[in-house]
mmCIF file of N, CA and C in Angstrom:
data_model
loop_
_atom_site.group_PDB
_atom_site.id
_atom_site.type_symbol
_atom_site.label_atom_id
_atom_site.label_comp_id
_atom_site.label_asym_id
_atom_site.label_seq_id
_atom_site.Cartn_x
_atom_site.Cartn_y
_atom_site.Cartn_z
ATOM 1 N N UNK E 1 0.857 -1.175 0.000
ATOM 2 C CA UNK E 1 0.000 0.000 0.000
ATOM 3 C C UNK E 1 0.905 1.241 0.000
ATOM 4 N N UNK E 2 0.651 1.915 -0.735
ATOM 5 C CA UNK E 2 1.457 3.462 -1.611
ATOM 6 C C UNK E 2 1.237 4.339 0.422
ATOM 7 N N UNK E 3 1.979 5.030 0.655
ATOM 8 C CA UNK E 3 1.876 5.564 1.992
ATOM 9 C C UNK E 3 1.367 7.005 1.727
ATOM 10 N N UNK E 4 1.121 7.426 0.798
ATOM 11 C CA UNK E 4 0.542 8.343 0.233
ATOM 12 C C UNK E 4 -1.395 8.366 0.436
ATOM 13 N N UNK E 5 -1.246 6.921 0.156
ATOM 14 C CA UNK E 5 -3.005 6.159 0.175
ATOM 15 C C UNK E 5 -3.191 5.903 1.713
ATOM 16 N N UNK E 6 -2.296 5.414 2.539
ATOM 17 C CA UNK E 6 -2.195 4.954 4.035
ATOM 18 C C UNK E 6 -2.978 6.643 4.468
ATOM 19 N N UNK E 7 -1.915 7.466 4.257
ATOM 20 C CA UNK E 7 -2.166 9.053 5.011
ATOM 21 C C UNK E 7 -3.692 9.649 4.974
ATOM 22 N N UNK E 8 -4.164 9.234 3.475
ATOM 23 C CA UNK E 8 -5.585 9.733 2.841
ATOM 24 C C UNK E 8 -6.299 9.080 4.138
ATOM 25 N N UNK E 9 -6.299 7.596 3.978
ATOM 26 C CA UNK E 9 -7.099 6.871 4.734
ATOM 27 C C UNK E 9 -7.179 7.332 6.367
ATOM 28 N N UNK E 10 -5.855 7.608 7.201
ATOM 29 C CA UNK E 10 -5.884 7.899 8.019
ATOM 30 C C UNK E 10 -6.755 9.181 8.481
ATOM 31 N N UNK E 11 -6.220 10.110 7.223
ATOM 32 C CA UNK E 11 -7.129 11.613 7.264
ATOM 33 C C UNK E 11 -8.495 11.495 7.912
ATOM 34 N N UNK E 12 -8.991 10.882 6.554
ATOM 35 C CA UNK E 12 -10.615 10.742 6.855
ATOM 36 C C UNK E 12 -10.803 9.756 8.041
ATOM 37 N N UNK E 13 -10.460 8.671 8.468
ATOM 38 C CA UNK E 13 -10.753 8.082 9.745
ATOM 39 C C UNK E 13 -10.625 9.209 10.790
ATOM 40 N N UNK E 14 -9.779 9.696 10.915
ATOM 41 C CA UNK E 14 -9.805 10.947 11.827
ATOM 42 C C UNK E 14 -11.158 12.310 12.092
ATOM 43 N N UNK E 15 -11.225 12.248 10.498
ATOM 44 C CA UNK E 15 -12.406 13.710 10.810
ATOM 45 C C UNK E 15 -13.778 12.678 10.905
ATOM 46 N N UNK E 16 -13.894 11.265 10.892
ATOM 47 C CA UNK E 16 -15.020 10.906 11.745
ATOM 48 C C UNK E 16 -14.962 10.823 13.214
ATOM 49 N N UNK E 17 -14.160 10.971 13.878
ATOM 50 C CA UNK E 17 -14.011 10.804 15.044
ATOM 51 C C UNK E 17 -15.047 11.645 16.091
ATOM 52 N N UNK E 18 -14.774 13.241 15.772
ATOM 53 C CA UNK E 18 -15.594 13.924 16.345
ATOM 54 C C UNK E 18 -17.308 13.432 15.838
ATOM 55 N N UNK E 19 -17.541 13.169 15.179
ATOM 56 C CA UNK E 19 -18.665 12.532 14.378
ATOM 57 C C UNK E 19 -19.173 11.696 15.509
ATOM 58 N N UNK E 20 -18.252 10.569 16.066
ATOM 59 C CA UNK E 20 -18.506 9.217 16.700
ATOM 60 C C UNK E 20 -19.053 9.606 18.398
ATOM 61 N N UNK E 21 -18.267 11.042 18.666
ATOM 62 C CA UNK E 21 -18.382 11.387 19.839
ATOM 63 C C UNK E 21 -20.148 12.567 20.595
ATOM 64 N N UNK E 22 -20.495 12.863 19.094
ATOM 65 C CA UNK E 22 -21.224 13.706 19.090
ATOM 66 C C UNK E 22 -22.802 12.353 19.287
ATOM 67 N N UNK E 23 -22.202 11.071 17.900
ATOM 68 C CA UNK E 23 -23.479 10.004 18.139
ATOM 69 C C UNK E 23 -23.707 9.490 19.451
ATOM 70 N N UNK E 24 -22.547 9.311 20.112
ATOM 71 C CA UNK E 24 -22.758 8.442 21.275
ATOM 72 C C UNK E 24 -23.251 9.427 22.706
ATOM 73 N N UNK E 25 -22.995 10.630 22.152
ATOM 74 C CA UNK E 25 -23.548 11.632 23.193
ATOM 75 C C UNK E 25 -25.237 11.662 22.948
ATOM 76 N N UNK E 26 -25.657 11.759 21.623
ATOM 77 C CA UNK E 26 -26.614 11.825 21.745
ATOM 78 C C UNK E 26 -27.636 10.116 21.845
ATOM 79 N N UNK E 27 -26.486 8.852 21.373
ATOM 80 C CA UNK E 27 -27.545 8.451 21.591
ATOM 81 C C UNK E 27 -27.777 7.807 23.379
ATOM 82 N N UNK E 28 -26.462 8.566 24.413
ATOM 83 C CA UNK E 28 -27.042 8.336 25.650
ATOM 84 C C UNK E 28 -27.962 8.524 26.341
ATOM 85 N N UNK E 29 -28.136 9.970 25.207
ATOM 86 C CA UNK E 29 -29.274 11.209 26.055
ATOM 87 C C UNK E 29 -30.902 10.186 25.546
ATOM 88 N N UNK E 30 -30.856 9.666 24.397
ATOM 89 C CA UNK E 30 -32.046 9.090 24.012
ATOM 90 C C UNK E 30 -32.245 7.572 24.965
ATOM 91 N N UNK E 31 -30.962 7.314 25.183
ATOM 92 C CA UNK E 31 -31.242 6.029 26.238
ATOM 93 C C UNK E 31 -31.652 6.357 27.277
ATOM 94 N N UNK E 32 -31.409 7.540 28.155
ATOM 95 C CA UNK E 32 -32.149 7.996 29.247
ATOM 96 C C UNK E 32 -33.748 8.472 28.782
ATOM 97 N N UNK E 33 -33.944 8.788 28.156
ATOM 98 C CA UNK E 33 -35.591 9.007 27.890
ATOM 99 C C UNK E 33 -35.791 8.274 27.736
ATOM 100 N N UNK E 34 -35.807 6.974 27.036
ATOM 101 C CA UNK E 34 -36.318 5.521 27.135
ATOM 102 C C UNK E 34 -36.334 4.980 27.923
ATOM 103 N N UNK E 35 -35.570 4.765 29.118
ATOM 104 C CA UNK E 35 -35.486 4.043 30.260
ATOM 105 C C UNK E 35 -36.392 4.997 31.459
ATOM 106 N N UNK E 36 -37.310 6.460 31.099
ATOM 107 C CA UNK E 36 -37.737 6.906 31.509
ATOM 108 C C UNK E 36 -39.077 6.344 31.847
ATOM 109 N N UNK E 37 -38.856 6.125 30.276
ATOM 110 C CA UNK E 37 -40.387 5.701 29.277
ATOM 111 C C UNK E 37 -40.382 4.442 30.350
ATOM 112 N N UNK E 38 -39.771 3.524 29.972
ATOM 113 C CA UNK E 38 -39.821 2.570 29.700
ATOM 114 C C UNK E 38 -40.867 2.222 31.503
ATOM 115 N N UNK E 39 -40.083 2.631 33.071
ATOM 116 C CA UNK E 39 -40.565 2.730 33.520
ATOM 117 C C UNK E 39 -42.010 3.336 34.137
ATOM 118 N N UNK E 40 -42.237 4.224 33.506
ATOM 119 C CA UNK E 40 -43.850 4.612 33.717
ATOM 120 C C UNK E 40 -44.420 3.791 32.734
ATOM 121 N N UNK E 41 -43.730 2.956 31.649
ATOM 122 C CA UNK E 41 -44.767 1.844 30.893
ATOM 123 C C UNK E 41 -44.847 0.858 32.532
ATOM 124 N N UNK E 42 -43.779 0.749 32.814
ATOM 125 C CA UNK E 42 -44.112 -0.788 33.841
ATOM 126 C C UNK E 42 -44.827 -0.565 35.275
ATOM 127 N N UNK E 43 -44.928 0.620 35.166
ATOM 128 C CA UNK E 43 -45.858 1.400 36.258
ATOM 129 C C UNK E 43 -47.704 0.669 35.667
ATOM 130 N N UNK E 44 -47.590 1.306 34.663
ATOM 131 C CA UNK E 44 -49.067 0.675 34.467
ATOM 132 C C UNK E 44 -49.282 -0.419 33.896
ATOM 133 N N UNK E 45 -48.302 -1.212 33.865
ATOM 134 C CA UNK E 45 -48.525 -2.455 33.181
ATOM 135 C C UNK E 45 -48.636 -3.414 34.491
ATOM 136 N N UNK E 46 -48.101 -3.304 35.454
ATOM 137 C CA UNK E 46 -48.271 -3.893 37.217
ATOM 138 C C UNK E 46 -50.039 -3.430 37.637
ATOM 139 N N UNK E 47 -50.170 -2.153 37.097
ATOM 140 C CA UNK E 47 -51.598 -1.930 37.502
ATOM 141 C C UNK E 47 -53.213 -2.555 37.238
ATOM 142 N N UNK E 48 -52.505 -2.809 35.722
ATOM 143 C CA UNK E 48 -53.566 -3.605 34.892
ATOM 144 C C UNK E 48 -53.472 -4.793 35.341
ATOM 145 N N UNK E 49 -54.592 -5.849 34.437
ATOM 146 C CA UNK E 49 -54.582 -7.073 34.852
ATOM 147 C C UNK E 49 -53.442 -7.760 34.042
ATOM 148 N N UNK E 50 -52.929 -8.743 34.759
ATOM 149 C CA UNK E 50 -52.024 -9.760 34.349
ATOM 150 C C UNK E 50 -51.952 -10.377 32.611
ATOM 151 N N UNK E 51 -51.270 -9.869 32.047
ATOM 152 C CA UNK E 51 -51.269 -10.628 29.856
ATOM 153 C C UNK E 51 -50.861 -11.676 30.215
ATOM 154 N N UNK E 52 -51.653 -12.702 29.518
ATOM 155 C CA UNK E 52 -51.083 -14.055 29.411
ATOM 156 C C UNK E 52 -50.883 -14.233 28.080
ATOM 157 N N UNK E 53 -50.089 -14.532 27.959
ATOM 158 C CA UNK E 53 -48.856 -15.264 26.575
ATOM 159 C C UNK E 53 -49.586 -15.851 25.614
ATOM 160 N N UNK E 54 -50.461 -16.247 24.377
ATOM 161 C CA UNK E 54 -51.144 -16.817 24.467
ATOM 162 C C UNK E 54 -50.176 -16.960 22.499
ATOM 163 N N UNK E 55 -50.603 -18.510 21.759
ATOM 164 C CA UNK E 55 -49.687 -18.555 20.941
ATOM 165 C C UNK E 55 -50.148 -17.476 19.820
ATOM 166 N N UNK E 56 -51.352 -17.109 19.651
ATOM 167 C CA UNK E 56 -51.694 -15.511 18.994
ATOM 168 C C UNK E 56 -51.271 -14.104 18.867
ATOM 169 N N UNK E 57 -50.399 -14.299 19.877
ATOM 170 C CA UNK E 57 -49.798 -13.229 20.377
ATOM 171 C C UNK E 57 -48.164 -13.281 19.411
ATOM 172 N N UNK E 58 -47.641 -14.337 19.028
ATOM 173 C CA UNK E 58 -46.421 -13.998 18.201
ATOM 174 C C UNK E 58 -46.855 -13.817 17.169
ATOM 175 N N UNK E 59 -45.731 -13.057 16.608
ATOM 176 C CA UNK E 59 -45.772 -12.209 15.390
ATOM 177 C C UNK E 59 -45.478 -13.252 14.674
ATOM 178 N N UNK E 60 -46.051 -13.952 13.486
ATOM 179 C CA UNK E 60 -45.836 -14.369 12.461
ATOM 180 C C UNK E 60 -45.442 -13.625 11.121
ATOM 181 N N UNK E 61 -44.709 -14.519 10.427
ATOM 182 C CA UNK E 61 -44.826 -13.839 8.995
ATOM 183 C C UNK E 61 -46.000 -14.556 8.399
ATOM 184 N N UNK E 62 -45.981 -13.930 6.652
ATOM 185 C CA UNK E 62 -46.928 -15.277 6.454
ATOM 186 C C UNK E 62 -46.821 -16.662 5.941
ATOM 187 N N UNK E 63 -45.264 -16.528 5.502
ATOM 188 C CA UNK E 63 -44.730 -17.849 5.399
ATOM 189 C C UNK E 63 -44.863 -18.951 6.125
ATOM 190 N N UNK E 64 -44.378 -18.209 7.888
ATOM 191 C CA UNK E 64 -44.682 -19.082 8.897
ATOM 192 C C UNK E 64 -45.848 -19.268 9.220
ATOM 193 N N UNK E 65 -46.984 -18.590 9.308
ATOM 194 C CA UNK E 65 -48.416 -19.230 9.228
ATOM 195 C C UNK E 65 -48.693 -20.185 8.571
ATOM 196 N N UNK E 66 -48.362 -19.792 7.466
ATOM 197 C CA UNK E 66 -49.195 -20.740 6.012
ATOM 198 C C UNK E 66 -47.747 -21.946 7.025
ATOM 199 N N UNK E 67 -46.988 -22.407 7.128
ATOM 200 C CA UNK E 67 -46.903 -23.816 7.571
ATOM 201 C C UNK E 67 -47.269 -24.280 8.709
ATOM 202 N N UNK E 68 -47.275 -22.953 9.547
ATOM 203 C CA UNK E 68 -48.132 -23.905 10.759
ATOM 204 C C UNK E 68 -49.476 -24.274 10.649
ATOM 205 N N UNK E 69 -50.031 -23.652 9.898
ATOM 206 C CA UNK E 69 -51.553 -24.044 8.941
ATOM 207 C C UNK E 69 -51.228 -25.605 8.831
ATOM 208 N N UNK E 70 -50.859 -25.408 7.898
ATOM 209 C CA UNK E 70 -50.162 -27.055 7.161
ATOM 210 C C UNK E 70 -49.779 -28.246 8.212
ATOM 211 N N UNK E 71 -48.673 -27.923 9.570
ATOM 212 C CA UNK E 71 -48.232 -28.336 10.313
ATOM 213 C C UNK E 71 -49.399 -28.769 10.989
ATOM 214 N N UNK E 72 -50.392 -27.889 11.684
ATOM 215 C CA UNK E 72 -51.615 -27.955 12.542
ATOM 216 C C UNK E 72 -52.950 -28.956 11.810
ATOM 217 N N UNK E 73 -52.726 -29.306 10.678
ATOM 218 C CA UNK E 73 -53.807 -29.726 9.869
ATOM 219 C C UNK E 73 -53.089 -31.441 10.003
ATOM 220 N N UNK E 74 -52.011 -31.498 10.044
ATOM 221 C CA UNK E 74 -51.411 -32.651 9.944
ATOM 222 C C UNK E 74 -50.986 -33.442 11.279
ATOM 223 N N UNK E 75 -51.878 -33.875 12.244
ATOM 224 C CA UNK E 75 -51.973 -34.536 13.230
ATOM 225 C C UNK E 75 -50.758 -35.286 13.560
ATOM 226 N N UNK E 76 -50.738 -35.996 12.887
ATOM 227 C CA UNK E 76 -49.375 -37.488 12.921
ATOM 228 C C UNK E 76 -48.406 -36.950 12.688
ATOM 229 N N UNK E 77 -47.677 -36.084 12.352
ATOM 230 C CA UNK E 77 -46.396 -35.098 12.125
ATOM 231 C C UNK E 77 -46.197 -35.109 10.343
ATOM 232 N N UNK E 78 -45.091 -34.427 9.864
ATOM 233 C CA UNK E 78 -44.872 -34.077 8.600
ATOM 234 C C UNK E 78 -43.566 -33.585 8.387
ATOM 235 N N UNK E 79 -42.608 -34.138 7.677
ATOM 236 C CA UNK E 79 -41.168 -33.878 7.036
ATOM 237 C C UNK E 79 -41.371 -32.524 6.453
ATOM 238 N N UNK E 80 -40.135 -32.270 6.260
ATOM 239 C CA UNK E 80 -40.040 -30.669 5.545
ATOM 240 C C UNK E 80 -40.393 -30.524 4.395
ATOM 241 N N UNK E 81 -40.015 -31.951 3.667
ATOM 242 C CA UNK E 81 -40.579 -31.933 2.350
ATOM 243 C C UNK E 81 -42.184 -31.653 2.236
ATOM 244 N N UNK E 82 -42.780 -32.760 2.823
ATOM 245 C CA UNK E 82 -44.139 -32.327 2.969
ATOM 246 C C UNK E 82 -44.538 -31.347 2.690
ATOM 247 N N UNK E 83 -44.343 -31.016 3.910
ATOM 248 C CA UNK E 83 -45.008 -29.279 4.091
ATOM 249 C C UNK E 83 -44.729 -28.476 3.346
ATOM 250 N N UNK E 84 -43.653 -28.429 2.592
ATOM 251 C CA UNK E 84 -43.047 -27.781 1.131
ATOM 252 C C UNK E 84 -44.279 -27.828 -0.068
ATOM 253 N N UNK E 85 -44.129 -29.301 -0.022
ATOM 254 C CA UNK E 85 -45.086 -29.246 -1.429
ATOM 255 C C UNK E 85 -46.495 -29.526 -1.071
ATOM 256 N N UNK E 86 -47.155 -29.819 0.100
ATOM 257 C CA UNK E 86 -48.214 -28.799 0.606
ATOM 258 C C UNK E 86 -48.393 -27.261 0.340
ATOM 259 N N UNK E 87 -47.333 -26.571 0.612
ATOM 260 C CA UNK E 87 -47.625 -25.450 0.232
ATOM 261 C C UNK E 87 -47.923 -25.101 -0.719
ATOM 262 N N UNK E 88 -47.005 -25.850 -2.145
ATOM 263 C CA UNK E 88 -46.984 -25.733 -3.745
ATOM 264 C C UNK E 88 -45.635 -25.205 -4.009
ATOM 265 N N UNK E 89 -44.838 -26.060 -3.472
ATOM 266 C CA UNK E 89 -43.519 -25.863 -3.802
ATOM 267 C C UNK E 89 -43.426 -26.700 -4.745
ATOM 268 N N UNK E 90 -41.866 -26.563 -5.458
ATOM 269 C CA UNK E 90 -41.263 -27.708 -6.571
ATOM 270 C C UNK E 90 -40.375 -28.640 -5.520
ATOM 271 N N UNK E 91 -40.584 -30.045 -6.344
ATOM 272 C CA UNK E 91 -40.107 -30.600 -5.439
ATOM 273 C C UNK E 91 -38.511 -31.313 -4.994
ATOM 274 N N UNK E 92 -37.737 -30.039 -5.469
ATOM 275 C CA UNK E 92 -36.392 -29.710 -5.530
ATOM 276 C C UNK E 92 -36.268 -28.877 -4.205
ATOM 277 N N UNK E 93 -37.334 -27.920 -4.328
ATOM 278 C CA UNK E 93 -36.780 -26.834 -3.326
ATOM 279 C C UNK E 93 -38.379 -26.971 -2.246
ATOM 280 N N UNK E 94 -39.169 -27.800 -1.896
ATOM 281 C CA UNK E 94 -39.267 -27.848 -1.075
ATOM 282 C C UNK E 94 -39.205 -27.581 0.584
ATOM 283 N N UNK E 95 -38.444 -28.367 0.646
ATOM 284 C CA UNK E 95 -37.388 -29.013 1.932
ATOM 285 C C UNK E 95 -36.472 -27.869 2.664
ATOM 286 N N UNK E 96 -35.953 -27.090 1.313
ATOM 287 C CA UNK E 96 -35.317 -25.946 1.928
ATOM 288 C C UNK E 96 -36.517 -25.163 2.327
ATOM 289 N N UNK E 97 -37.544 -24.762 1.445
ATOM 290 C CA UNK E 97 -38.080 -23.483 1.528
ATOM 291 C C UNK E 97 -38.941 -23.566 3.320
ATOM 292 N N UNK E 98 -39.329 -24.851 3.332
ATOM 293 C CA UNK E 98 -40.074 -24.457 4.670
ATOM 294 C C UNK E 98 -38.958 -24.660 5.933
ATOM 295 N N UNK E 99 -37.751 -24.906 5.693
ATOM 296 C CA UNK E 99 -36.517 -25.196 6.883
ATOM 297 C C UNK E 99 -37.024 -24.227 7.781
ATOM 298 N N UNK E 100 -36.747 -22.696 7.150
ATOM 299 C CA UNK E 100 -36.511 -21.681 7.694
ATOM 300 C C UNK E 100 -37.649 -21.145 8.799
ATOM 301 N N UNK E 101 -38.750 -21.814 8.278
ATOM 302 C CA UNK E 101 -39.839 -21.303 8.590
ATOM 303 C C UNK E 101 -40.327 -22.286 10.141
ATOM 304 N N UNK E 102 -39.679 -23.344 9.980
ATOM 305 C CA UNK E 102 -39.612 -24.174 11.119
ATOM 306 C C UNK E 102 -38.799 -24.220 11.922
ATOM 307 N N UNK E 103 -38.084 -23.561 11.698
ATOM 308 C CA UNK E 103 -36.577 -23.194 12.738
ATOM 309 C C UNK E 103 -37.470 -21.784 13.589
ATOM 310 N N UNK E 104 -37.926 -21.007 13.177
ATOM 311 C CA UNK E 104 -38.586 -20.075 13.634
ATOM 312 C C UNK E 104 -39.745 -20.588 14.903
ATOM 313 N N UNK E 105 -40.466 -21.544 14.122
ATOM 314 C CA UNK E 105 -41.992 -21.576 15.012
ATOM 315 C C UNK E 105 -41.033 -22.785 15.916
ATOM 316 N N UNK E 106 -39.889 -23.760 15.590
ATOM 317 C CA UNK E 106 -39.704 -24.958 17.142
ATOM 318 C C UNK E 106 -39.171 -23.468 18.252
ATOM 319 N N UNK E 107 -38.399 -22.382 17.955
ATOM 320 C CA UNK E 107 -37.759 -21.393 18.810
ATOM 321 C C UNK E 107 -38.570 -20.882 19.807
ATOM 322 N N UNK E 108 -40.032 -20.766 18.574
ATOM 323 C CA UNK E 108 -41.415 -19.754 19.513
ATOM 324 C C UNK E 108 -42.112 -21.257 20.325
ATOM 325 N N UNK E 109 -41.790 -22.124 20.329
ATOM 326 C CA UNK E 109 -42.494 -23.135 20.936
ATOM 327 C C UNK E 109 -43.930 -23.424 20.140
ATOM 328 N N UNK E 110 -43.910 -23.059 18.932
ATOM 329 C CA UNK E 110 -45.319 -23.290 18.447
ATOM 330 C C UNK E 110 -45.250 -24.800 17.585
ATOM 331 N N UNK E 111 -43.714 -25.500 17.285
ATOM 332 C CA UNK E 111 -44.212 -26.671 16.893
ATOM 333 C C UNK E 111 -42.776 -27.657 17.058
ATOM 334 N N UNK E 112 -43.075 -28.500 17.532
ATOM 335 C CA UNK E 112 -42.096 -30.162 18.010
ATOM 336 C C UNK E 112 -41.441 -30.659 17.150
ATOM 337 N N UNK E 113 -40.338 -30.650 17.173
ATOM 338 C CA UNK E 113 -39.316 -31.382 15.969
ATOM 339 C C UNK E 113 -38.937 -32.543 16.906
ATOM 340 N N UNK E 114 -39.282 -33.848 16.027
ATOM 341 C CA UNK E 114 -39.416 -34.927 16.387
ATOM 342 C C UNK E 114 -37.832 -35.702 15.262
ATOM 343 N N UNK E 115 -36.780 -36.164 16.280
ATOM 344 C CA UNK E 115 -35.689 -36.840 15.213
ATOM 345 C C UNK E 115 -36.144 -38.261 15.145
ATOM 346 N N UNK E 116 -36.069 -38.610 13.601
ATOM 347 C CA UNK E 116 -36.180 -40.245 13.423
ATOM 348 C C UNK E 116 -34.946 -40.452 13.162
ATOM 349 N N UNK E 117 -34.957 -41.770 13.254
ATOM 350 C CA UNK E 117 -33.514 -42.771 12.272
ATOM 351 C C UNK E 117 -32.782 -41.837 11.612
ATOM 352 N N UNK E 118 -31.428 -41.989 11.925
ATOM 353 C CA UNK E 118 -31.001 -40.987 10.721
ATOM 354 C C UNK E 118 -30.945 -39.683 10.854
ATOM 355 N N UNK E 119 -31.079 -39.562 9.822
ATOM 356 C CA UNK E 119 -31.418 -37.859 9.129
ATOM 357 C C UNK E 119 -32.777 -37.201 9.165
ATOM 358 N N UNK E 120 -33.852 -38.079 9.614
ATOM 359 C CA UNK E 120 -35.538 -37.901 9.323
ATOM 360 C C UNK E 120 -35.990 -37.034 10.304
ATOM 361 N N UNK E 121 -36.885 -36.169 9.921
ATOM 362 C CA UNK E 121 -37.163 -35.206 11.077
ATOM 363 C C UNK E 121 -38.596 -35.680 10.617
ATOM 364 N N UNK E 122 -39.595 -35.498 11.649
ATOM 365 C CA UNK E 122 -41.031 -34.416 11.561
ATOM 366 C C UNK E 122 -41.243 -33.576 12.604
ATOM 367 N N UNK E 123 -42.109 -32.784 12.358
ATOM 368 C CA UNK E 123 -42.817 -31.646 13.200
ATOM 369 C C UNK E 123 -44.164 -31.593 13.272
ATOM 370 N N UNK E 124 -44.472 -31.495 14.159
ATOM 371 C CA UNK E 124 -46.160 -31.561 15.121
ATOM 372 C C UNK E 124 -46.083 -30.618 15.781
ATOM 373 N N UNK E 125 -47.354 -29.983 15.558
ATOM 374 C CA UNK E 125 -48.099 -29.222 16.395
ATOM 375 C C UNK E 125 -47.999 -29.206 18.063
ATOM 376 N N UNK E 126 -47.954 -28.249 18.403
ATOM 377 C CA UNK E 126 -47.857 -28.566 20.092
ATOM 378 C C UNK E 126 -49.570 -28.155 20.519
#
C-alpha cells in the first residue's frame, strides 16, 4: 500500500471521530428518555390485569403461518418436504423453503421437531 493512500485513509478516519463522539452523546441522552419511558410503561402495566402469553400473540410472517396451517392440519407429524409441497412448492426446493420457517416456530415453541432414524425429522403441532 502506496503511503501516500495509508495518510488519505488515516485523514478521513480521523475527521469521523468527532462525528462518533457527538453520536454516542446523543444516543445516551435518548437512552435515558427511554429508560424513563420505559418505567412509567411498567408502572401501568403492574396496575392492569395480568397478559397471558397466548400462541396468537407472536408475530408471524406469512410464510410461517401458512406452515403452521399445514403443520396444525397434519396430526401425525410431517417432514419438511411435505409441508413444502403442501404449500406448492417444486419438489427440488421444497425441503429448503419451509426449513426456515420451522426453525422459527420450534424457537417460539409453536411446533415439536421430532428426530427419526437418521437424518428424518417431523414436526407436530404442540
Amino acid at each position: 500500500m502506496r503511503i501516500s493512500h495509508k495518510r488519505n485513509i488515516q485523514r478521513k478516519l480521523h475527521k469521523q471521530k468527532p462525528l462518533l463522539i457527538n453520536t454516542t452523546s446523543a444516543v445516551n441522552n435518548t437512552l435515558k428518555i427511554e429508560t424513563v419511558i420505559e418505567k412509567a410503561e411498567i408502572a401501568d402495566v403492574v396496575a392492569s390485569k395480568p397478559i397471558v402469553a397466548s400462541k396468537s400473540a407472536v408475530a408471524l410472517t406469512p410464510k410461517q403461518q401458512q406452515v403452521l396451517d399445514i403443520v396444525v392440519n397434519h396430526t401425525d407429524g410431517l417432514n419438511p418436504k411435505g409441508i413444502g409441497l403442501e404449500a406448492g412448492q417444486e419438489e427440488a426446493k421444497a425441503a429448503s423453503w419451509a426449513t426456515g420457517a420451522l426453525k422459527k416456530l420450534t424457537e417460539e415453541g409453536l411446533v415439536e421437531r421430532i428426530q427419526l432414524a437418521g437424518n428424518k425429522v417431523l414436526y407436530k403441532a404442540l
